[in-house]
Coordinates of C-alpha atoms in Angstrom, one line a residue:
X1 CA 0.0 0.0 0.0
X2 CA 1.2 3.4 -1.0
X3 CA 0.4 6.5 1.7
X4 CA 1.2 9.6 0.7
X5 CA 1.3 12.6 3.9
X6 CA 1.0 15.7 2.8
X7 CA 1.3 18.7 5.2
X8 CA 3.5 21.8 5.4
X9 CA 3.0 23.8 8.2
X10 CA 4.7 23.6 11.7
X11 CA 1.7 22.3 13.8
X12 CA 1.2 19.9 11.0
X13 CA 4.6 18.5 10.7
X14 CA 4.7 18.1 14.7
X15 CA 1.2 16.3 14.7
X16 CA 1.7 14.2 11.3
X17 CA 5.2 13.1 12.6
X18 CA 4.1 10.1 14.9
X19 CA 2.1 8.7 11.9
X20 CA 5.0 9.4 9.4
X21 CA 7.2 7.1 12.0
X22 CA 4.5 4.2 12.1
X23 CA 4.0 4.1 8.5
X24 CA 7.7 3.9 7.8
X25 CA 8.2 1.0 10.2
X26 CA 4.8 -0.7 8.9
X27 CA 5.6 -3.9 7.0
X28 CA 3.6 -3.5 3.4
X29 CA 3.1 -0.2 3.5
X30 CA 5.4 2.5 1.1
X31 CA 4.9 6.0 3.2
X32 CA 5.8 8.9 0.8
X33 CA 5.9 12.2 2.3
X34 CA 5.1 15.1 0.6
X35 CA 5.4 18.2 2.0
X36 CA 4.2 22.0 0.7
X37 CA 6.4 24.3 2.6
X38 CA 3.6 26.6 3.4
X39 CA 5.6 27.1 6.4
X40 CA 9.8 26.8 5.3
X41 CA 12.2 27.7 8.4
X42 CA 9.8 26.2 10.9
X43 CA 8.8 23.2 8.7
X44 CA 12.3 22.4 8.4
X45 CA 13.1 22.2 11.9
X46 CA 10.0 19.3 12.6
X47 CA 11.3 17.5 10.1
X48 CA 15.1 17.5 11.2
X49 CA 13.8 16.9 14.9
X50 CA 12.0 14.1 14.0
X51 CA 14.2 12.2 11.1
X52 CA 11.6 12.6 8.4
X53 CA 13.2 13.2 4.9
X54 CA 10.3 14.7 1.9
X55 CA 10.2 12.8 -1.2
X56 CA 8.5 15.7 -2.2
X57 CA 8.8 19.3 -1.3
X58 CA 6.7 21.8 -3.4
X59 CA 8.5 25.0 -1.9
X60 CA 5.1 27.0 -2.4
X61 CA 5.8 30.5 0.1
X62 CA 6.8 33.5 -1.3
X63 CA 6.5 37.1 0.4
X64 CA 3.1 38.6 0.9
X65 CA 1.3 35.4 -0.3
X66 CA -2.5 36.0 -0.5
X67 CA -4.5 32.7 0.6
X68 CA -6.1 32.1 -3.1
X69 CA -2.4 32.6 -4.1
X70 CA -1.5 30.2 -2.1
X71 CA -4.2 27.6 -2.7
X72 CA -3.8 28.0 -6.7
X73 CA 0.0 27.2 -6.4
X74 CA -0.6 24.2 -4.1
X75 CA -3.3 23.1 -6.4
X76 CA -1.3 23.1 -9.3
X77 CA 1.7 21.7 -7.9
X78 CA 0.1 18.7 -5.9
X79 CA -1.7 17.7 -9.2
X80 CA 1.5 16.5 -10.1
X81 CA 3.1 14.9 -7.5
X82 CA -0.2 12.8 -7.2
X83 CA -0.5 12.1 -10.8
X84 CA 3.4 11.0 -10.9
X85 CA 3.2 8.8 -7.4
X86 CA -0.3 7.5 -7.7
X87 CA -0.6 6.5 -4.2
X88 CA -3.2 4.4 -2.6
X89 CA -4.9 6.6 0.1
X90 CA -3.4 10.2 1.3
X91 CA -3.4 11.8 4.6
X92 CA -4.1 15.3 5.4
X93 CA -3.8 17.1 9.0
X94 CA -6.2 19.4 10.4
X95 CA -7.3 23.1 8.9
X96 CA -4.8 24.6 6.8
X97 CA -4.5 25.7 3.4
X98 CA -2.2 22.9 2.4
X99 CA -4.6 20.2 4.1
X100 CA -8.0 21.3 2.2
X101 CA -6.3 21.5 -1.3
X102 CA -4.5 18.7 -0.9
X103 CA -7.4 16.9 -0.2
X104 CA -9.7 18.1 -2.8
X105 CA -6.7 17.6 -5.4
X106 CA -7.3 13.9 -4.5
X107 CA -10.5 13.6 -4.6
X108 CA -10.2 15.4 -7.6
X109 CA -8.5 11.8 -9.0
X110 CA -10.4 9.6 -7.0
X111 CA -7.7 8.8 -4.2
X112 CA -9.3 8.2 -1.1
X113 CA -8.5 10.2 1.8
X114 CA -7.6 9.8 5.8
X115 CA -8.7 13.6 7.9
X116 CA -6.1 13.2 10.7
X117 CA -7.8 15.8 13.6
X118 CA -11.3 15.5 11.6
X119 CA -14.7 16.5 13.3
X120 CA -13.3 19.9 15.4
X121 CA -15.6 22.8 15.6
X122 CA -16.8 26.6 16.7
X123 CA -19.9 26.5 14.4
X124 CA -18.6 29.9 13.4
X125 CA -17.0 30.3 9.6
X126 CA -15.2 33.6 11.1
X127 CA -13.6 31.7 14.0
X128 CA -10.7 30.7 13.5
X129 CA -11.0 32.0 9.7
X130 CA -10.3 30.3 7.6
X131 CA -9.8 27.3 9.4
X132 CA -13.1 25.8 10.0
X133 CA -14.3 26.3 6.6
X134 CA -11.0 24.4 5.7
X135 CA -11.7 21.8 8.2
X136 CA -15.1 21.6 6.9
X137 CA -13.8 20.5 3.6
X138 CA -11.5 18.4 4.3
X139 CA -13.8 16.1 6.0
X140 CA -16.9 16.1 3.5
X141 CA -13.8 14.7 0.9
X142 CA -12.6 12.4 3.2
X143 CA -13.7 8.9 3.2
X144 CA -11.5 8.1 6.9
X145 CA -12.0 10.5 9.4
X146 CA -9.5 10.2 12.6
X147 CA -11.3 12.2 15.8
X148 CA -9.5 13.1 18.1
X149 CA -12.4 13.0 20.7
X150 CA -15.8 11.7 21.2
X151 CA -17.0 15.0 20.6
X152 CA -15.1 15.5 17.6
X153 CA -17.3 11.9 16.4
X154 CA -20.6 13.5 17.3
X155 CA -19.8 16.8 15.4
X156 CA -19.0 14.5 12.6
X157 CA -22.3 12.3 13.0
X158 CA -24.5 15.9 13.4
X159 CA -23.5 16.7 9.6
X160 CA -24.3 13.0 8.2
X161 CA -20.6 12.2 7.4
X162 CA -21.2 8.4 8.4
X163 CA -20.2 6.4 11.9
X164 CA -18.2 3.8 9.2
X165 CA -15.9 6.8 7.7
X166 CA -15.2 7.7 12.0
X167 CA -12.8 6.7 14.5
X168 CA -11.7 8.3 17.3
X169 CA -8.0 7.9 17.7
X170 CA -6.9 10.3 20.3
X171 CA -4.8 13.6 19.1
X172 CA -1.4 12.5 17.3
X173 CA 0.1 15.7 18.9
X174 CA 0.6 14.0 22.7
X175 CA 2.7 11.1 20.6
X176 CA 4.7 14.0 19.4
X177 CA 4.7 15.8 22.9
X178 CA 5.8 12.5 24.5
X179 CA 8.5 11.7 21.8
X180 CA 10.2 14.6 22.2
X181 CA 10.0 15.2 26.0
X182 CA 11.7 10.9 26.0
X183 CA 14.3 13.0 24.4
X184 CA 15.1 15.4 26.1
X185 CA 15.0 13.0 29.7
X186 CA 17.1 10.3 27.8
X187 CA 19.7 12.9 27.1
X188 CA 21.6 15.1 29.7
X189 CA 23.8 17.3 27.8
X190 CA 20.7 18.7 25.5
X191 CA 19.2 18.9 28.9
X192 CA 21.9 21.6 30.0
X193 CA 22.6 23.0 26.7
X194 CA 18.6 23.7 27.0
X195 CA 19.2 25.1 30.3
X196 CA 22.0 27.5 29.4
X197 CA 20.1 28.5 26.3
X198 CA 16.9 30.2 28.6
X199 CA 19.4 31.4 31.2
X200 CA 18.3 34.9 30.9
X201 CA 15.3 33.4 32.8
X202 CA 15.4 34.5 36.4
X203 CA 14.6 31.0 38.6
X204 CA 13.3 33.3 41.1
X205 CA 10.3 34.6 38.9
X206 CA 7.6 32.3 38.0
X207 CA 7.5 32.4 34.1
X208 CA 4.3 33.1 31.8
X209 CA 4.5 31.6 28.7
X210 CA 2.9 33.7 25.5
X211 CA 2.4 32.4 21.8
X212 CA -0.6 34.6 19.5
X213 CA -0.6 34.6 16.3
X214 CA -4.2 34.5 15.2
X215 CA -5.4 36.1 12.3
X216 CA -8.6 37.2 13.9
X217 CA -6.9 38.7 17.1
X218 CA -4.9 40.8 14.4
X219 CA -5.6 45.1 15.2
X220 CA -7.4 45.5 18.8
X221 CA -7.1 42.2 19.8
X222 CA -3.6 41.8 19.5
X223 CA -3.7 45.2 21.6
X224 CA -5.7 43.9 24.1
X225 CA -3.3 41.0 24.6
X226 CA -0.1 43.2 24.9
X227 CA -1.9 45.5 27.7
X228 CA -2.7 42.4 29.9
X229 CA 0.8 41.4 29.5
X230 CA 2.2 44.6 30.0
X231 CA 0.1 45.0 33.3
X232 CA 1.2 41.1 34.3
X233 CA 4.7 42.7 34.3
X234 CA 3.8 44.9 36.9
X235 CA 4.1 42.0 38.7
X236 CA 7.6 41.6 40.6
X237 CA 7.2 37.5 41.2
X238 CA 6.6 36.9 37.4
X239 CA 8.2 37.2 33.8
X240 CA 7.1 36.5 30.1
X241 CA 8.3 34.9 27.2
X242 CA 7.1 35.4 24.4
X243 CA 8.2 33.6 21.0
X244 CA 6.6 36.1 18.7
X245 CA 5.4 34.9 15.3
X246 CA 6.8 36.7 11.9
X247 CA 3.9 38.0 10.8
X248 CA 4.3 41.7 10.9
X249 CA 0.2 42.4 11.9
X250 CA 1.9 40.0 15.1
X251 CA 5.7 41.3 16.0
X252 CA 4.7 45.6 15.0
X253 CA 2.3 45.7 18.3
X254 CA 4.4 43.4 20.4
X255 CA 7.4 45.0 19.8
X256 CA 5.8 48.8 20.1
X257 CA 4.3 48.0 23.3
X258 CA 6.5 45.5 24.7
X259 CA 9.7 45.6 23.8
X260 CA 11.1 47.9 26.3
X261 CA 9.7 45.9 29.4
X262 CA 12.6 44.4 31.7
X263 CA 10.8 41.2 32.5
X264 CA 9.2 40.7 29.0
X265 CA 11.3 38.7 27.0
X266 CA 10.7 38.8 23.0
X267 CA 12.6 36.2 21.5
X268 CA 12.8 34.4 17.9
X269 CA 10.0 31.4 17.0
X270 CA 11.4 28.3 18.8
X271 CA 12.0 24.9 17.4
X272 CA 9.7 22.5 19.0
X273 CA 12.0 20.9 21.2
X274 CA 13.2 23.8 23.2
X275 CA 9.5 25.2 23.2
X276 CA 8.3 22.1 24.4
X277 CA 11.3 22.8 27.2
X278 CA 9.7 26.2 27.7
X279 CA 6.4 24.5 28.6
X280 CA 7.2 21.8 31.2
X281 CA 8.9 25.1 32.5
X282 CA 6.2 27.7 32.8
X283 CA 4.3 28.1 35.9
X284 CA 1.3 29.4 33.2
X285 CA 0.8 29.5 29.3
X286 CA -1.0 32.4 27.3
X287 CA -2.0 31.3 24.0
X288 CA -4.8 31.5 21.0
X289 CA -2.8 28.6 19.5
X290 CA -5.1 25.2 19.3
X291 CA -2.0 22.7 19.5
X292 CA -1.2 24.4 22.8
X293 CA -4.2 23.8 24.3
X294 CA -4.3 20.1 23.7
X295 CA -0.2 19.3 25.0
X296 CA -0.2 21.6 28.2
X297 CA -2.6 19.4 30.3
X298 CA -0.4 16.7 29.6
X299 CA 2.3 18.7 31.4
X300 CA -0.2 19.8 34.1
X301 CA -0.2 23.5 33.2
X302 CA -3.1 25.4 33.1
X303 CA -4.0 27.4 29.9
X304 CA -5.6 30.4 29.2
X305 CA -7.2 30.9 25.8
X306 CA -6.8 34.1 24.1
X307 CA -10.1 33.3 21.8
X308 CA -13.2 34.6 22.0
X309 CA -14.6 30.4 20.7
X310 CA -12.4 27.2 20.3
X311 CA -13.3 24.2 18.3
X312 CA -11.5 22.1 20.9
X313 CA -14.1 22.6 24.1
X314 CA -13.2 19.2 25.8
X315 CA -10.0 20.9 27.2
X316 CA -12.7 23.5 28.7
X317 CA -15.5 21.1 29.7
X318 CA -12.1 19.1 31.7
X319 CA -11.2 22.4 33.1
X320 CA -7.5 22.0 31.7
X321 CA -7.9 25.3 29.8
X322 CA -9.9 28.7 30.2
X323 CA -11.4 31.1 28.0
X324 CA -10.3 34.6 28.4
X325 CA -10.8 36.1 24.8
X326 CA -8.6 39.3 24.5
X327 CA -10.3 42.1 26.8
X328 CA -7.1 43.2 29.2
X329 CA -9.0 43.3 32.1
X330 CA -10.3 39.6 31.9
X331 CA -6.9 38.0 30.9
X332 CA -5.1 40.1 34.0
X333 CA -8.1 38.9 36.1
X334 CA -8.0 35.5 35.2
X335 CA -4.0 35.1 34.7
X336 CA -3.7 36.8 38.5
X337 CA -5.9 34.0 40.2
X338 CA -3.6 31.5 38.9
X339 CA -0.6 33.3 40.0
X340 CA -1.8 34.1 43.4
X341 CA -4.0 30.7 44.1
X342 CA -2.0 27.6 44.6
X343 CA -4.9 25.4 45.4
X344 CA -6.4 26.7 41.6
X345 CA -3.1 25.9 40.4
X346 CA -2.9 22.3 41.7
X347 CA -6.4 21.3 40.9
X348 CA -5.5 22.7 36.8
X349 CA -2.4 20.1 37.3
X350 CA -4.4 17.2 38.3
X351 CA -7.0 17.4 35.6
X352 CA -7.1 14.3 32.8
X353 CA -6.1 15.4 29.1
X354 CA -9.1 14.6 26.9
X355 CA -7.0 14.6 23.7
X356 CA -5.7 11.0 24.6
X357 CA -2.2 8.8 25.9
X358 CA 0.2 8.9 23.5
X359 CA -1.0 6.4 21.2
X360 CA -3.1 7.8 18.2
X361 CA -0.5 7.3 15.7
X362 CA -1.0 3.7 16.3
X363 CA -4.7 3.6 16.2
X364 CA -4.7 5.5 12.7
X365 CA -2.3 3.0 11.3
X366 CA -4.0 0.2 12.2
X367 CA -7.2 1.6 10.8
X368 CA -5.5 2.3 7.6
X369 CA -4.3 -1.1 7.8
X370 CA -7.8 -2.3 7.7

C-alpha cells in the first residue's frame, strides 16, 4: 500500500510526525511524504527533529502570499506529484491551506482520503477564519475520518458524514509531545545546553509563557493582549516569554508595546523541542494557538485561551484550559488567580487530558491497515 502525507505547516509536521514514524516501520506499507512548505524555516526544523526526509517538497511561500495565491499554487503543484506517485490513500492534518487543497486535489483523482484531527468545531466560519471552513472540507472529501475526541465523532455524525468513515484515535500531537520530552530526559547534555540557552530566565520569577498569532486577534485584539501582559509585568514574582510569530500584523504591536519591558522577553520562534522545554517550565501558558491547548494538560499546566470560541471545548469542559478572549481586564483577572492561588493551580495540574495517551499514531495505522 502506497500512503502519501501531505502537510507543510509547523503544527502539521509536529502532529503528522508520529504517523510518518508508524507508516515507515509498517511492513507492506510505502509511506511517501510530501510536503508543501507553506511554512519553510519552521517546517524544516519538525522535520530534522524528527528524522523525516520529503520525497517531495513543493516550496510553495513566497513574500506577501495571498490565501487564493497560495491555494492555486498548491493546487497546481500537488496535481502533479499525485498524478506521478499514484498512491493508494493520502493523509491530510487538520485546517490549513495545504490540508484542504490537498485533499480536494485527490479527490479530484479519485484517491481516497484519511482527515487526521477530523470533526473539530466553533460553528462559526469567522472563527478561527479560515480554518473551520478548511476543516469543513477536508472532512466532506474524506472517506476516513480520525477524531481526536468523542466530541469531535458526534460533530461528525451531526452533519451526516457516516459512523463507518469515523474513529476516534486520540490527538497525534501527545505522541509528538511524548516523543520529544523521552528526548530530552534520555539525554543530559541537551538537557543543559537547554538550560544554558533560557538562562536569561530569572529562577526566582515564576514564568508566563505567550504564543498569539491569530489572524482574527490581528488590530485591537492583539492590543488587548499586549496591555494584559504589560500589566502582568507589573508583577515583581513573574516574567514572560514570548516567542513572537513573523507575521508583521503579530511582532509591530508586540514589539511597540513591549519591547522595552525588563521582564518581557521577546525572542525568535522556537523549534519545537526547546518550546516544548519552555512548557514543562512555565508556571502558566497564554495562547490563542489550538496545538497548545491540547499538550499543556499533559504537562499539568493550566491554559488560558486568548479566543473569543475554540473548536476544541473538551480541554474547557475538563477544566485543563480557560477562555479569556482578549479584553485586558479579563486575561489580568484570570492570569492573576492563577498566579496568586496555589490550590487553583494544583487542581489545573491534576486534571485528565481529553486529547488522549500517546497512542493515536498507532490507532490511525492500524485503521488504515484495515
Amino acid at each position: 500500500m502506497k500512503v502519501m502525507t501531505i502537510f507543510g505547516t509547523r503544527p502539521e509536521a509536529i502532529k503528522m510526525a508520529p504517523v510518518v514514524r508508524r507508516l515507515i516501520d509498517a511492513p507492506g506499507v510505502n509511506s511517501v511524504v510530501c510536503v508543501t512548505g507553506q511554512h519553510r524555516q519552521m517546517l524544516d526544523q519538525v522535520l530534522e527533529l524528527f528524522g523525516i526526509e520529503p520525497h517531495h517538497d513543493l516550496d510553495v511561500m513566497t513574500h506577501a502570499q495571498s490565501l487564493n495565491a497560495l491555494a492555486a499554487t498548491v493546487m497546481a503543484r500537488i496535481d502533479r506529484v499525485l498524478q506521478e506517485e499514484r498512491p493508494d490513500r493520502v493523509l491530510v492534518h487538520g485546517d490549513t491551506t495545504t490540508a484542504k487543497v490537498a485533499a480536494l486535489a485527490a479527490f479530484h483523482l479519485r484517491i481516497p482520503v484519511g482527515h487526521v484531527e477530523a470533526g473539530l468545531r466553533t460553528g462559526d466560519l469567522q472563527q478561527p477564519w479560515p480554518e473551520e471552513m478548511n476543516r469543513r472540507v477536508v472532512d466532506i472529501v474524506s472517506d476516513l475520518l480520525f477524531a481526536p475526541t468523542e466530541t469531535a465523532r458526534q460533530n461528525l455524525l451531526a452533519e451526516n458524514l457516516g459512523s463507518k468513515r469515523i474513529a476516534v484515535t486520540g490527538n497525534t500531537v501527545i505522541d509528538a509531545l511524548f516523543d520529544t520530552l523521552g528526548q530530552i530526559d534520555a539525554n543530559v547534555g541537551l538537557k543543559h545546553a537547554l538550560e544554558r540557552r533560557f538562562d536569561f530566565l530569572d529562577r526566582g520569577r515564576r514564568t508566563i509563557l505567550v504564543t498569539g498569532h491569530r489572524r482574527e486577534n490581528f488590530g485591537s485584539g492583539f492590543e488587548g493582549i499586549c496591555d494584559a501582559l504589560a500589566r502582568l509585568a507589573d508583577r515583581d514574582d513573574v516574567e514572560v516569554v514570548y516567542p513572537v510569530h513573523l507575521n508583521p500584523n503579530v511582532r509591530g504591536p508586540v514589539t511597540e508595546r513591549l519591547g522595552e519591558r525588563s521582564n518581557i522577553h521577546l525572542i525568535e520562534p522556537l523549534d519545537y523541542l526547546p518550546f516544548v522545554y519552555l512548557m514543562s517550565r512555565a508556571e502558566l501558558i497564554l495562547t490563542d494557538s489550538g496545538g497548545i491547548q491540547e499538550e499543556a494538560p499533559s504537562l499539568g499546566k493550566p491554559v488560558l485561551v486568548m479566543r473569543e470560541v475554540t473548536e476544541r471545548p473538551e480541554a474547557v469542559d475538563a477544566g485543563t484550559v480557560r477562555l479569556v478572549g482578549t479584553d485586558a481586564e479579563r486575561i489580568v483577572s484570570v492570569a492573576s488567580a492563577y498566579l496568586d492561588d496555589p490550590a487553583l493551580r494544583e487542581d489545573a495540574s491534576r486534571k485528565s487530558n481529553p486529547y488522549g495517551d500517546g497512542k493515536a499514531s498507532h490507532r490511525i495505522l492500524k485503521e488504515i491497515l484495515q
